[in-house]
Coordinates of C-alpha atoms in Angstrom, one line a residue:
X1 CA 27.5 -42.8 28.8
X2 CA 27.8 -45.9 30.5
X3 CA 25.2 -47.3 32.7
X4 CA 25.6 -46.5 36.6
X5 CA 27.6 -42.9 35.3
X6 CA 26.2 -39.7 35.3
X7 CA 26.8 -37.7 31.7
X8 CA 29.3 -35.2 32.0
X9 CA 28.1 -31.7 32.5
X10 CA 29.4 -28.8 30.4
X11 CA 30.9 -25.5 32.1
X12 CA 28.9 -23.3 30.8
X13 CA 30.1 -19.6 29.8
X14 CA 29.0 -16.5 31.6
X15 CA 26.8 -14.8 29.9
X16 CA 28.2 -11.4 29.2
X17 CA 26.0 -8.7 30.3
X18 CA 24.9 -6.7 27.5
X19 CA 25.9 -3.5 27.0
X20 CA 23.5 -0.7 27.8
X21 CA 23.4 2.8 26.3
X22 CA 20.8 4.0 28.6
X23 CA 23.3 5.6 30.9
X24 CA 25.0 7.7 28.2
X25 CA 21.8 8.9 26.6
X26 CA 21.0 9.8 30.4
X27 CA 23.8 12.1 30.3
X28 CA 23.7 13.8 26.6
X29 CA 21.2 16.9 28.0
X30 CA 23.7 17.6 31.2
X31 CA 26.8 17.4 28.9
X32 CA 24.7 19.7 26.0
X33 CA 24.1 22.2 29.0
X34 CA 28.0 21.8 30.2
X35 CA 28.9 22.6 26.5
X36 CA 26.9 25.6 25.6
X37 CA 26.9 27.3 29.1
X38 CA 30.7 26.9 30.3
X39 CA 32.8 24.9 27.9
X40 CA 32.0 27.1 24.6
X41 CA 31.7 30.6 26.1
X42 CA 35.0 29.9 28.1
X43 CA 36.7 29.1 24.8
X44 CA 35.2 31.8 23.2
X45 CA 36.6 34.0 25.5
X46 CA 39.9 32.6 25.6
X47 CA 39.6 33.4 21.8
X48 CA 38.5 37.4 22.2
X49 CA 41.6 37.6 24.4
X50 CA 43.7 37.0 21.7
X51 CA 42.1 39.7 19.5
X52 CA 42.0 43.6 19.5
X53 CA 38.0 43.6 20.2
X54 CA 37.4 47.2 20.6
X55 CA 34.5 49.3 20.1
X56 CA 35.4 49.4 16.1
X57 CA 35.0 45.6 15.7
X58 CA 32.6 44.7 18.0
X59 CA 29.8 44.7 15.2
X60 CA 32.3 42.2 13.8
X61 CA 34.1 40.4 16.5
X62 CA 35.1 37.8 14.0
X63 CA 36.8 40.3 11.9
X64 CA 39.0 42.0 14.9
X65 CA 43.1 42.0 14.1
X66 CA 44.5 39.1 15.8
X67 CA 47.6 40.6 18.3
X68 CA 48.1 37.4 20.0
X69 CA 49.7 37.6 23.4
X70 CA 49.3 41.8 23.5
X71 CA 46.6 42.2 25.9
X72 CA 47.8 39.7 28.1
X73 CA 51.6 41.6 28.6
X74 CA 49.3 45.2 28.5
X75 CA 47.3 44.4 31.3
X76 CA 49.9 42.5 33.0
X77 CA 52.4 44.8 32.9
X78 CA 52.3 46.4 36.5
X79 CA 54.8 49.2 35.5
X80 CA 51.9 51.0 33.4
X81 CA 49.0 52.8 34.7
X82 CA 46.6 49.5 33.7
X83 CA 48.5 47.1 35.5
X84 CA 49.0 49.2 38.4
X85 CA 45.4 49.4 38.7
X86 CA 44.7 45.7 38.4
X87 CA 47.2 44.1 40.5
X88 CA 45.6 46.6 43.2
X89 CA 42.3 45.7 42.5
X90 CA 43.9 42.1 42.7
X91 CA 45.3 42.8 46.7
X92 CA 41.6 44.3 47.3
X93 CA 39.7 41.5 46.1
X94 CA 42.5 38.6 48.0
X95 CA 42.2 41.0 51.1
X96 CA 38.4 40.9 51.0
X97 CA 37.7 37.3 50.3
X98 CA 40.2 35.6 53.4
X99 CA 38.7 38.2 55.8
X100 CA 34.9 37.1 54.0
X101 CA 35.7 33.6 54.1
X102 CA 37.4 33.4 58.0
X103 CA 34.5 35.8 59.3
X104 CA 31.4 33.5 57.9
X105 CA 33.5 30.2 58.9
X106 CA 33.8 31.6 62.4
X107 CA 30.1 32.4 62.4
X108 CA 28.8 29.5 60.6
X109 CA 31.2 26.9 63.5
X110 CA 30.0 29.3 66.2
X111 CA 26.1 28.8 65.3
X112 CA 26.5 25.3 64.4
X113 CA 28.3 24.6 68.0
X114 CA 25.6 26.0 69.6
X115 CA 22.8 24.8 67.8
X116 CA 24.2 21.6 67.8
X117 CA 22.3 20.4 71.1
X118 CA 18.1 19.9 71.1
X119 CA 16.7 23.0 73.1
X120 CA 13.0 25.0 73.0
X121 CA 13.5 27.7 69.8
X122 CA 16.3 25.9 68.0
X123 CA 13.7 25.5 64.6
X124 CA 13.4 28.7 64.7
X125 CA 16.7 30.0 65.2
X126 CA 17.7 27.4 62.1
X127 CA 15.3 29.2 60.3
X128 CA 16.3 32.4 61.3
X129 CA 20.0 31.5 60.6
X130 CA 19.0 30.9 57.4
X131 CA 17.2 33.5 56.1
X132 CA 19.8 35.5 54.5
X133 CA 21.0 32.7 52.1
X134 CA 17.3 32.0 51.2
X135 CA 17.0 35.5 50.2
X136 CA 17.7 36.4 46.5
X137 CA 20.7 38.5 46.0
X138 CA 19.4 41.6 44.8
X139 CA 16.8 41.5 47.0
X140 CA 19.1 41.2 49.8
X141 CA 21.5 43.5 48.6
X142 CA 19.5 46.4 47.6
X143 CA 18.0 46.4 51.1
X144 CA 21.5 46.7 52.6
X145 CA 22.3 49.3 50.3
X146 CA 18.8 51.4 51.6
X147 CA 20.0 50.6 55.1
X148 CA 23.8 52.3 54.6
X149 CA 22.4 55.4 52.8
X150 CA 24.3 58.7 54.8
X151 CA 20.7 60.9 55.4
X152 CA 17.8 58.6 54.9
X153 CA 19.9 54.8 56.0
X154 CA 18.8 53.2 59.5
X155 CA 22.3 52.4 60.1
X156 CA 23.3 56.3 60.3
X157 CA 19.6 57.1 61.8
X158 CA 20.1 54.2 64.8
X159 CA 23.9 55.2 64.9
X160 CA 23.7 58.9 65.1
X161 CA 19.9 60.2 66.0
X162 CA 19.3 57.5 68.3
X163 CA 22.6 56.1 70.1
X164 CA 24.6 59.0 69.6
X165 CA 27.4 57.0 68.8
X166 CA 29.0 59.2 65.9
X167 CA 28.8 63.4 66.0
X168 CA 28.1 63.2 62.3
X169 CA 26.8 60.7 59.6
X170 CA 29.4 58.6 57.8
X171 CA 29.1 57.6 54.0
X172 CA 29.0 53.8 54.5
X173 CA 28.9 53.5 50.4
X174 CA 31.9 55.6 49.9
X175 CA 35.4 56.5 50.4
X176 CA 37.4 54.3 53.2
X177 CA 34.0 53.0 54.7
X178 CA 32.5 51.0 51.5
X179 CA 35.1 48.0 51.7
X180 CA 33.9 47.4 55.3
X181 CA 30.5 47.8 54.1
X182 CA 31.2 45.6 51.4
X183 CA 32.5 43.2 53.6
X184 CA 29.8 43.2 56.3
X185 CA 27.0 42.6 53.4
X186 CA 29.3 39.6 52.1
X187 CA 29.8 38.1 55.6
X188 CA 26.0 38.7 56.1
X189 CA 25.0 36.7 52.9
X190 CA 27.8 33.9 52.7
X191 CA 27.8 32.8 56.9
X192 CA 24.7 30.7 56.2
X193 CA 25.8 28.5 53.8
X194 CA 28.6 28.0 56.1
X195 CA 26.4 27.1 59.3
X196 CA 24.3 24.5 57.1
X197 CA 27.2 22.6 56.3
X198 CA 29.0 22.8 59.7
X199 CA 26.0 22.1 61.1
X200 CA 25.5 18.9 58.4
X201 CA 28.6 18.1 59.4
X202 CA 28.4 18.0 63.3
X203 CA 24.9 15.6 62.6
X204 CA 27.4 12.8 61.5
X205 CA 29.6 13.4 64.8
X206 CA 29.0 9.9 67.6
X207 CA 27.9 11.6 70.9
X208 CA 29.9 9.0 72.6
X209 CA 33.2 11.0 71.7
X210 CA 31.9 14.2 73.6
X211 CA 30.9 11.7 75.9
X212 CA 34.4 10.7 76.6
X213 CA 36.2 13.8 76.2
X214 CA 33.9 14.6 79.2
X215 CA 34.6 12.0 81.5
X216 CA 38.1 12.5 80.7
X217 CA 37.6 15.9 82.2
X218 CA 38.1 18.4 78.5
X219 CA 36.3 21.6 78.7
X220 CA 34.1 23.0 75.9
X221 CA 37.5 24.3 74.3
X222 CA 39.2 21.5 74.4
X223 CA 36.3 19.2 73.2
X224 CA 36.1 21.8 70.1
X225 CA 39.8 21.6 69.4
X226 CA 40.1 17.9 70.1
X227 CA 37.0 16.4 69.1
X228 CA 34.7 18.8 66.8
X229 CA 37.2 20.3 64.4
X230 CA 39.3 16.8 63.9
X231 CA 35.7 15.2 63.0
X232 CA 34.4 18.2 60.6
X233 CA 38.2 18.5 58.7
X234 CA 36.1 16.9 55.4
X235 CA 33.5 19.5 55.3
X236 CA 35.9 22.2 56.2
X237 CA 38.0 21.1 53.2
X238 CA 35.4 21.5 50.6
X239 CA 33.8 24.6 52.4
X240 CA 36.7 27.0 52.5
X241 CA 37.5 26.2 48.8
X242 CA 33.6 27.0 47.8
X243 CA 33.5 29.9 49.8
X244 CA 37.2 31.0 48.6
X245 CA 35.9 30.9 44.9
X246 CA 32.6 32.3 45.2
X247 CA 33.9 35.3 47.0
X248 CA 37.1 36.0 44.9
X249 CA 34.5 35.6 41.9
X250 CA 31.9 37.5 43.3
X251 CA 30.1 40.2 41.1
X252 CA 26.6 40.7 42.5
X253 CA 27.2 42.1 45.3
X254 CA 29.9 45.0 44.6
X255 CA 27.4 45.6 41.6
X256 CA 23.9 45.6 43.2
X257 CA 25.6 47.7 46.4
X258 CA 27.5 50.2 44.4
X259 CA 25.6 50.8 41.2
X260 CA 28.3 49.3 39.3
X261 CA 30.5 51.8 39.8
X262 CA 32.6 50.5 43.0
X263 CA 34.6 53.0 44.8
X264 CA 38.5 52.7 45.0
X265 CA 38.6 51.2 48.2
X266 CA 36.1 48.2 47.3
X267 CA 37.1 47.8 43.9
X268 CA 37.2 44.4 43.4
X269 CA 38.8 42.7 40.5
X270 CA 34.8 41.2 39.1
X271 CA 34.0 44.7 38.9
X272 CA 37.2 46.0 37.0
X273 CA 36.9 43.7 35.3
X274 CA 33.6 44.7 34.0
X275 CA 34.8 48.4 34.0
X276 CA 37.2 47.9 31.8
X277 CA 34.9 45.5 29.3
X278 CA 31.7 47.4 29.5
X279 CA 32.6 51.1 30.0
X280 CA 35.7 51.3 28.1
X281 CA 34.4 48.6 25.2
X282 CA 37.8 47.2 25.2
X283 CA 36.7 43.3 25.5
X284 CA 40.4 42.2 24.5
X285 CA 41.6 43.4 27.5
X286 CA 38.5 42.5 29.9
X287 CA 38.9 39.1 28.1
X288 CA 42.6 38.5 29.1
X289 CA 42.2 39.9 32.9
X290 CA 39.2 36.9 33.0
X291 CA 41.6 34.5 31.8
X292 CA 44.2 35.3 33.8
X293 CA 42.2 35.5 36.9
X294 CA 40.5 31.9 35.7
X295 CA 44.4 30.4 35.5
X296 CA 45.0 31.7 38.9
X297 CA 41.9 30.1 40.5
X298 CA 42.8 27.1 39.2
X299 CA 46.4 27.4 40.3
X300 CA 45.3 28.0 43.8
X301 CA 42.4 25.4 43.6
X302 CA 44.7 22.6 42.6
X303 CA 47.7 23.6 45.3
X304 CA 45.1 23.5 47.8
X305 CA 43.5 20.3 47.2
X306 CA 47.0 18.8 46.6
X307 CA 48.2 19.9 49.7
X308 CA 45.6 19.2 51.5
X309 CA 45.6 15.8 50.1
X310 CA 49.1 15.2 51.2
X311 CA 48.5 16.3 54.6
X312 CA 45.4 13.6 54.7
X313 CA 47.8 10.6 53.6
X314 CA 50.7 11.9 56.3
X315 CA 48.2 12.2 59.0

């Protein structure tokens, strides 16, 4: 360079940053875990659906006749005593999970409204609030089905010997009674997790809008409609599709409350499911109602969270 001039300096390149596998060995074990606990087993039983797995070839499952698409049009076919039976255990089990799901929303917003302000006792309300979702299930369950007994169940003993509410002792467990009672334990066990999410939800909620709405003159009912259920639409979203699936799917409860034998009246489609796998040893069959009911669950969980997804863009 000449004297007086500085030597040009070179752009330099940007260093590209190096690659890391770190990340991707991170995820192996949860993806090992997501292959042999749901991916496999669900293909596996997409599989046994597609074969006449009865009591003869269940020492050999591998070796059972392949009938294709036969159990699916047997159990299917409402116009046969089999279908008849499982599209009414499918109405039982739809009828059961929207009035399971609306019941422990309504308690969950209710408890989260009113806990939602600081007041001496509210700890222990949350904690009391809690209680039956931090219970195991069998636990839980089992004590509900002591409590519903007809001769020996506090329900019937407070009811009867000590309110004189009812001339004679119901059976809670059987008959027309055991889908309310069904429902009652389900509302009893799934209203929590509902309350600790509402109740996560209102945290995030400015007090400056209820403020306003105040000044402007709303009401409670008003600030609830206007203010509280606009601001918790997210968490409702998400909520009402967890709860939907784990109710429609639910299995421990019918099973633990009725001895795995549900009556008519609360037959729910986990349970005839299992019925018709178990006690019959026909796991084709059980196999294809599992599918099924997986394809529907997926059908409704996809028009939900597409129409609910169009509704957020419009709005």
């Amino acid at each position: 360079p000449r004297a007086g001039k500085p030597a040009p300096v070179r752009a330099r390149r940007p260093r590209r940053p190096r690659r890391s596998f770190l990340p991707y060995l991170l995820l192996v074990p949860a993806v090992v875990l997501e292959l042999g606990i749901h991916v496999i087993p669900m293909l596996v039983g997409v599989w046994m659906s597609l074969l006449e797995l009865t009591q003869f070839h269940i020492r050999d499952w591998s070796g059972a006749p392949f009938v294709g698409l036969d159990n699916y049009k047997a159990t299917l076919n409402f116009h046969t005593a089999a279908g008849r039976e499982l599209l009414h255990s499918f109405w039982i089990t739809l009828l059961y999970t929207l009035l399971s799901v609306g019941l422990a929303w309504l308690l969950g917003i209710a408890g989260a409204v009113v806990l939602q302000r600081p007041f001496r006792g509210r700890a222990i309300l949350r904690a009391l609030f809690l209680t039956p979702y931090a219970l195991p299930v069998y636990t839980a369950v089992i004590t509900w089905s002591f409590l519903l007994q007809r001769d020996t169940g506090l329900v019937n003993h407070v009811l009867v010997d000590q309110l004189g509410l009812l001339d004679d002792k119901p059976f809670w467990l059987i008959g027309d009674n055991s889908f309310w009672s069904l429902l009652i334990v389900s509302v009893w066990r799934n209203w929590p997790f509902a309350f600790l999410c509402l109740m996560a939800g209102l945290q995030n909620v400015p007090d400056e809008l209820y403020e306003a709405a105040a000044i402007d003159g709303a009401g409670f009912w008003r600030r609830l409609r206007s203010v509280t259920l606009p601001m918790l639409r997210p968490v409702n979203l998400v909520l009402l599709l967890v709860l939907f699936l784990w109710t429609f799917n639910d299995f421990n409860t019918p099973y633990v409350l009725f001895g795995g034998s549900a009556p008519e009246q609360a037959d729910l489609i986990s349970i005839h499911i299992y019925r018709s796998s178990f006690k019959t040893w026909d796991f084709g069959s059980g196999s294809a109602m599992s599918v099924a009911l997986l394809f529907f669950l997926l059908v409704v969980s996809a028009g939900y969270l597409l129409i609910t997804n169009r509704r957020r863009d419009h709005a």
